[in-house]
Amino acid sequence: GENVEQHPSTLSVQEGDSAVIKCTYSDSASNYFPWYKQELGKRPQLIIDIRSNVGEKKDQRIAVTLNKTAKHFSLHITETQPEDSAVYFCAASVKAAGNKLTFGGGTRVLVKP
Amino acid sequence: DGGITQSPKYLFRKEGQNVTLSCEQNLNHDAMYWYRQDPGQGLRLIYYSQIVNDFQKGDIAEGYSVSREKKESFPLTVTSAQKNPTAFYLCASSLHREQETQYFGPGTRLLVL
């Protein structure tokens, strides 16, 4: 089955700096890659997603890139703010396999003011 | 994701007891999912259902059971066979099997007495 690896597990950045989280996946049939933000004790919230027919997607300070050949995708957060502090999860799914999401282990991001 | 509700917020289980977690959605979504999240870890798929009266096992189905008698409801039973049930349980839904985006409920935290 699909395996998703996420790095780093923790990331500390200064406010205003950029943060980058990387994920690799194993199943070349994966075609949907969402990113979720989870605050302590809360539900995961979708922040951005990308499909396999697109190489890059941007939404204000957040961008995601996808390299299908290398089977990895990354989340980029620019001009980080204290409210960006949370745990971020990447995931991958295969549409033909019921859209089951396989999650990475998460990255705890701390933005220091 | 405000249309997905889970109850109770906290649940305590005694040894040998079965407990049922509720998940309801009023989004008219066809597909529903149950995930388990252990502290500091990613989400793992327990069961999923793409249509009423049908469901499939996820990656960690042992010790759990589900039913999907109504489109809006997908309850999860944690049986006594699940020896380590303490975790945060998250329900999610998506519009249909062709729509990959999953939205999460607020979660139920299960603790063993």
Short mmCIF file of C-alpha atoms in Angstrom, two decimals:
data_model
loop_
_atom_site.label_atom_id
_atom_site.label_comp_id
_atom_site.label_asym_id
_atom_site.label_seq_id
_atom_site.Cartn_x
_atom_site.Cartn_y
_atom_site.Cartn_z
CA GLY A 1 0.00 0.00 0.00
CA GLU A 2 0.86 3.68 -0.05
CA ASN A 3 3.52 5.00 2.32
CA VAL A 4 4.00 8.73 2.96
CA GLU A 5 7.11 10.07 4.67
CA GLN A 6 7.18 13.64 6.00
CA HIS A 7 10.16 15.78 7.04
CA PRO A 8 11.11 17.47 9.24
CA SER A 9 9.12 16.34 12.28
CA THR A 10 9.66 19.71 13.96
CA LEU A 11 10.45 23.10 12.45
CA SER A 12 11.20 26.32 14.28
CA VAL A 13 11.33 29.55 12.28
CA GLN A 14 11.54 33.25 13.05
CA GLU A 15 8.46 35.30 12.28
CA GLY A 16 8.66 36.57 8.73
CA ASP A 17 10.89 33.74 7.52
CA SER A 18 9.77 30.94 5.20
CA ALA A 19 8.95 27.37 6.22
CA VAL A 20 9.25 24.34 3.95
CA ILE A 21 7.89 20.86 4.66
CA LYS A 22 8.64 17.93 2.36
CA CYS A 23 6.81 14.67 1.76
CA THR A 24 7.58 11.63 -0.35
CA TYR A 25 5.12 8.96 -1.42
CA SER A 26 5.55 5.42 -2.68
CA ASP A 27 2.57 4.69 -4.95
CA SER A 28 3.08 6.16 -8.40
CA ALA A 29 -0.69 5.92 -8.95
CA SER A 30 -1.34 8.57 -6.28
CA ASN A 31 -3.03 11.56 -7.86
CA TYR A 32 -4.29 13.79 -5.06
CA PHE A 33 -2.14 15.49 -2.41
CA PRO A 34 -3.79 17.60 0.32
CA TRP A 35 -2.18 19.47 3.18
CA TYR A 36 -3.91 19.86 6.53
CA LYS A 37 -3.22 22.16 9.47
CA GLN A 38 -4.12 20.93 12.94
CA GLU A 39 -4.09 23.04 16.07
CA LEU A 40 -3.84 21.38 19.45
CA GLY A 41 -6.93 19.30 20.22
CA LYS A 42 -8.73 20.44 17.08
CA ARG A 43 -9.74 18.87 13.80
CA PRO A 44 -7.41 18.94 10.78
CA GLN A 45 -8.27 21.80 8.43
CA LEU A 46 -7.54 21.60 4.71
CA ILE A 47 -5.25 24.47 3.73
CA ILE A 48 -4.29 23.58 0.18
CA ASP A 49 -4.32 20.61 -2.18
CA ILE A 50 -2.86 19.69 -5.53
CA ARG A 51 -3.73 17.13 -8.16
CA SER A 52 -1.27 15.18 -10.24
CA ASN A 53 -1.95 17.11 -13.44
CA VAL A 54 -0.55 20.29 -11.84
CA GLY A 55 3.03 21.04 -10.80
CA GLU A 56 2.46 23.98 -8.51
CA LYS A 57 -0.40 25.75 -6.75
CA LYS A 58 -0.40 28.93 -4.71
CA ASP A 59 -2.86 30.52 -2.31
CA GLN A 60 -1.64 33.78 -0.78
CA ARG A 61 1.28 32.87 1.52
CA ILE A 62 0.95 29.13 0.95
CA ALA A 63 2.22 27.16 -2.04
CA VAL A 64 2.55 23.49 -2.85
CA THR A 65 4.83 21.92 -5.46
CA LEU A 66 4.63 18.42 -6.86
CA ASN A 67 7.35 16.39 -8.59
CA LYS A 68 5.67 13.25 -9.93
CA THR A 69 8.88 11.80 -11.32
CA ALA A 70 10.61 11.94 -7.96
CA LYS A 71 7.36 11.23 -6.07
CA HIS A 72 7.65 14.10 -3.69
CA PHE A 73 5.68 17.23 -2.87
CA SER A 74 6.36 20.19 -0.63
CA LEU A 75 4.51 22.87 1.31
CA HIS A 76 5.95 26.38 1.34
CA ILE A 77 4.77 29.02 3.79
CA THR A 78 6.16 32.51 3.24
CA GLU A 79 6.21 35.46 5.64
CA THR A 80 5.35 33.20 8.57
CA GLN A 81 3.23 34.57 11.41
CA PRO A 82 2.71 33.28 14.97
CA GLU A 83 -0.75 31.98 14.00
CA ASP A 84 0.96 29.62 11.53
CA SER A 85 2.21 27.64 14.55
CA ALA A 86 0.50 24.22 14.38
CA VAL A 87 1.03 20.67 13.19
CA TYR A 88 0.92 20.21 9.42
CA PHE A 89 0.12 16.92 7.72
CA CYS A 90 0.60 15.91 4.12
CA ALA A 91 -1.40 13.09 2.58
CA ALA A 92 -1.76 11.19 -0.66
CA SER A 93 -4.59 9.23 -2.24
CA VAL A 94 -5.39 7.21 -5.32
CA LYS A 95 -8.75 8.03 -6.89
CA ALA A 96 -9.19 4.53 -8.26
CA ALA A 97 -8.65 3.06 -4.79
CA GLY A 98 -11.55 4.84 -3.13
CA ASN A 99 -9.73 8.09 -2.36
CA LYS A 100 -8.31 6.66 0.85
CA LEU A 101 -5.92 9.19 2.33
CA THR A 102 -2.55 8.03 3.63
CA PHE A 103 -1.04 10.61 5.96
CA GLY A 104 2.51 11.57 6.75
CA GLY A 105 3.61 11.67 10.37
CA GLY A 106 3.20 15.43 10.72
CA THR A 107 5.46 18.46 11.19
CA ARG A 108 5.19 20.61 14.27
CA VAL A 109 5.85 24.20 13.19
CA LEU A 110 6.72 26.86 15.75
CA VAL A 111 6.90 30.47 14.60
CA LYS A 112 8.86 32.56 17.08
CA PRO A 113 7.86 36.24 17.34
CA ASP B 1 -16.67 21.03 7.65
CA GLY B 2 -19.06 22.65 10.09
CA GLY B 3 -21.68 20.19 8.80
CA ILE B 4 -19.93 17.20 10.35
CA THR B 5 -20.62 16.50 14.00
CA GLN B 6 -19.14 13.91 16.33
CA SER B 7 -20.30 12.91 19.78
CA PRO B 8 -19.40 12.64 22.50
CA LYS B 9 -16.40 14.93 22.74
CA TYR B 10 -14.87 12.70 25.43
CA LEU B 11 -15.65 9.03 26.04
CA PHE B 12 -14.45 6.71 28.75
CA ARG B 13 -14.32 2.97 28.27
CA LYS B 14 -14.06 0.28 30.90
CA GLU B 15 -12.25 -3.00 30.35
CA GLY B 16 -14.26 -5.41 28.21
CA GLN B 17 -16.78 -2.78 27.17
CA ASN B 18 -17.90 -1.90 23.66
CA VAL B 19 -18.43 1.79 22.98
CA THR B 20 -19.92 3.56 19.98
CA LEU B 21 -18.78 6.88 18.57
CA SER B 22 -21.26 8.92 16.59
CA CYS B 23 -20.58 10.73 13.31
CA GLU B 24 -23.30 12.68 11.50
CA GLN B 25 -23.11 14.95 8.45
CA ASN B 26 -25.72 17.17 6.81
CA LEU B 27 -23.61 17.93 3.73
CA ASN B 28 -25.26 15.26 1.57
CA HIS B 29 -21.86 13.64 1.18
CA ASP B 30 -21.74 10.08 -0.15
CA ALA B 31 -18.39 9.03 1.31
CA MET B 32 -17.48 8.88 4.99
CA TYR B 33 -14.28 7.85 6.76
CA TRP B 34 -12.99 7.02 10.26
CA TYR B 35 -9.42 7.78 11.30
CA ARG B 36 -7.48 7.18 14.48
CA GLN B 37 -4.83 9.63 15.69
CA ASP B 38 -2.36 8.73 18.42
CA PRO B 39 -0.43 11.47 20.25
CA GLY B 40 2.23 13.06 18.09
CA GLN B 41 1.38 10.91 15.10
CA GLY B 42 -0.47 11.09 11.82
CA LEU B 43 -3.93 9.80 11.06
CA ARG B 44 -4.58 6.16 10.19
CA LEU B 45 -7.65 4.92 8.33
CA ILE B 46 -9.93 2.51 10.22
CA TYR B 47 -12.96 2.09 7.93
CA TYR B 48 -14.54 3.95 5.05
CA SER B 49 -17.85 3.92 3.22
CA GLN B 50 -18.53 5.27 -0.25
CA ILE B 51 -22.24 4.52 -0.33
CA VAL B 52 -25.06 3.55 1.99
CA ASN B 53 -25.05 -0.09 3.12
CA ASP B 54 -21.46 -0.60 1.98
CA PHE B 55 -18.13 -0.12 3.77
CA GLN B 56 -14.52 -1.31 3.51
CA LYS B 57 -11.72 -1.93 5.97
CA GLY B 58 -8.90 0.55 6.19
CA ASP B 59 -5.38 -0.06 7.43
CA ILE B 60 -6.21 -0.71 11.11
CA ALA B 61 -9.74 -2.21 11.18
CA GLU B 62 -9.07 -4.93 13.77
CA GLY B 63 -11.10 -4.37 16.93
CA TYR B 64 -13.49 -1.92 15.27
CA SER B 65 -16.83 -2.21 13.50
CA VAL B 66 -19.03 0.22 11.55
CA SER B 67 -22.42 0.47 9.91
CA ARG B 68 -23.81 2.74 7.21
CA GLU B 69 -27.59 2.39 7.30
CA LYS B 70 -28.21 6.06 6.52
CA LYS B 71 -26.33 8.43 4.24
CA GLU B 72 -25.82 10.99 6.98
CA SER B 73 -24.60 8.62 9.70
CA PHE B 74 -21.49 6.44 10.06
CA PRO B 75 -21.10 5.21 13.66
CA LEU B 76 -17.92 3.49 14.82
CA THR B 77 -17.94 0.80 17.53
CA VAL B 78 -14.74 0.18 19.45
CA THR B 79 -15.01 -3.40 20.63
CA SER B 80 -13.36 -5.12 23.58
CA ALA B 81 -11.04 -6.78 21.05
CA GLN B 82 -9.29 -3.41 20.55
CA LYS B 83 -6.68 -3.68 23.29
CA ASN B 84 -5.26 -0.17 23.00
CA PRO B 85 -8.21 2.09 22.17
CA THR B 86 -6.96 5.31 23.77
CA ALA B 87 -6.72 7.81 20.91
CA PHE B 88 -8.35 10.76 19.16
CA TYR B 89 -10.96 9.52 16.65
CA LEU B 90 -11.77 11.66 13.64
CA CYS B 91 -14.61 11.23 11.20
CA ALA B 92 -14.43 12.75 7.72
CA SER B 93 -16.63 12.96 4.66
CA SER B 94 -16.31 13.81 0.98
CA LEU B 95 -18.94 14.65 -1.61
CA HIS B 96 -18.61 11.40 -3.54
CA ARG B 97 -16.01 8.90 -4.63
CA GLU B 98 -14.96 11.16 -7.52
CA GLN B 99 -14.36 14.12 -5.19
CA GLU B 100 -11.21 13.62 -3.20
CA THR B 101 -11.44 16.48 -0.71
CA GLN B 102 -12.21 15.25 2.79
CA TYR B 103 -13.57 17.44 5.58
CA PHE B 104 -13.18 16.46 9.21
CA GLY B 105 -15.46 16.49 12.22
CA PRO B 106 -14.29 17.84 15.61
CA GLY B 107 -13.22 14.43 16.92
CA THR B 108 -13.88 12.22 19.93
CA ARG B 109 -11.21 11.56 22.51
CA LEU B 110 -11.49 8.01 23.89
CA LEU B 111 -9.87 7.15 27.19
CA VAL B 112 -9.68 3.83 28.99
CA LEU B 113 -10.52 3.70 32.71
#
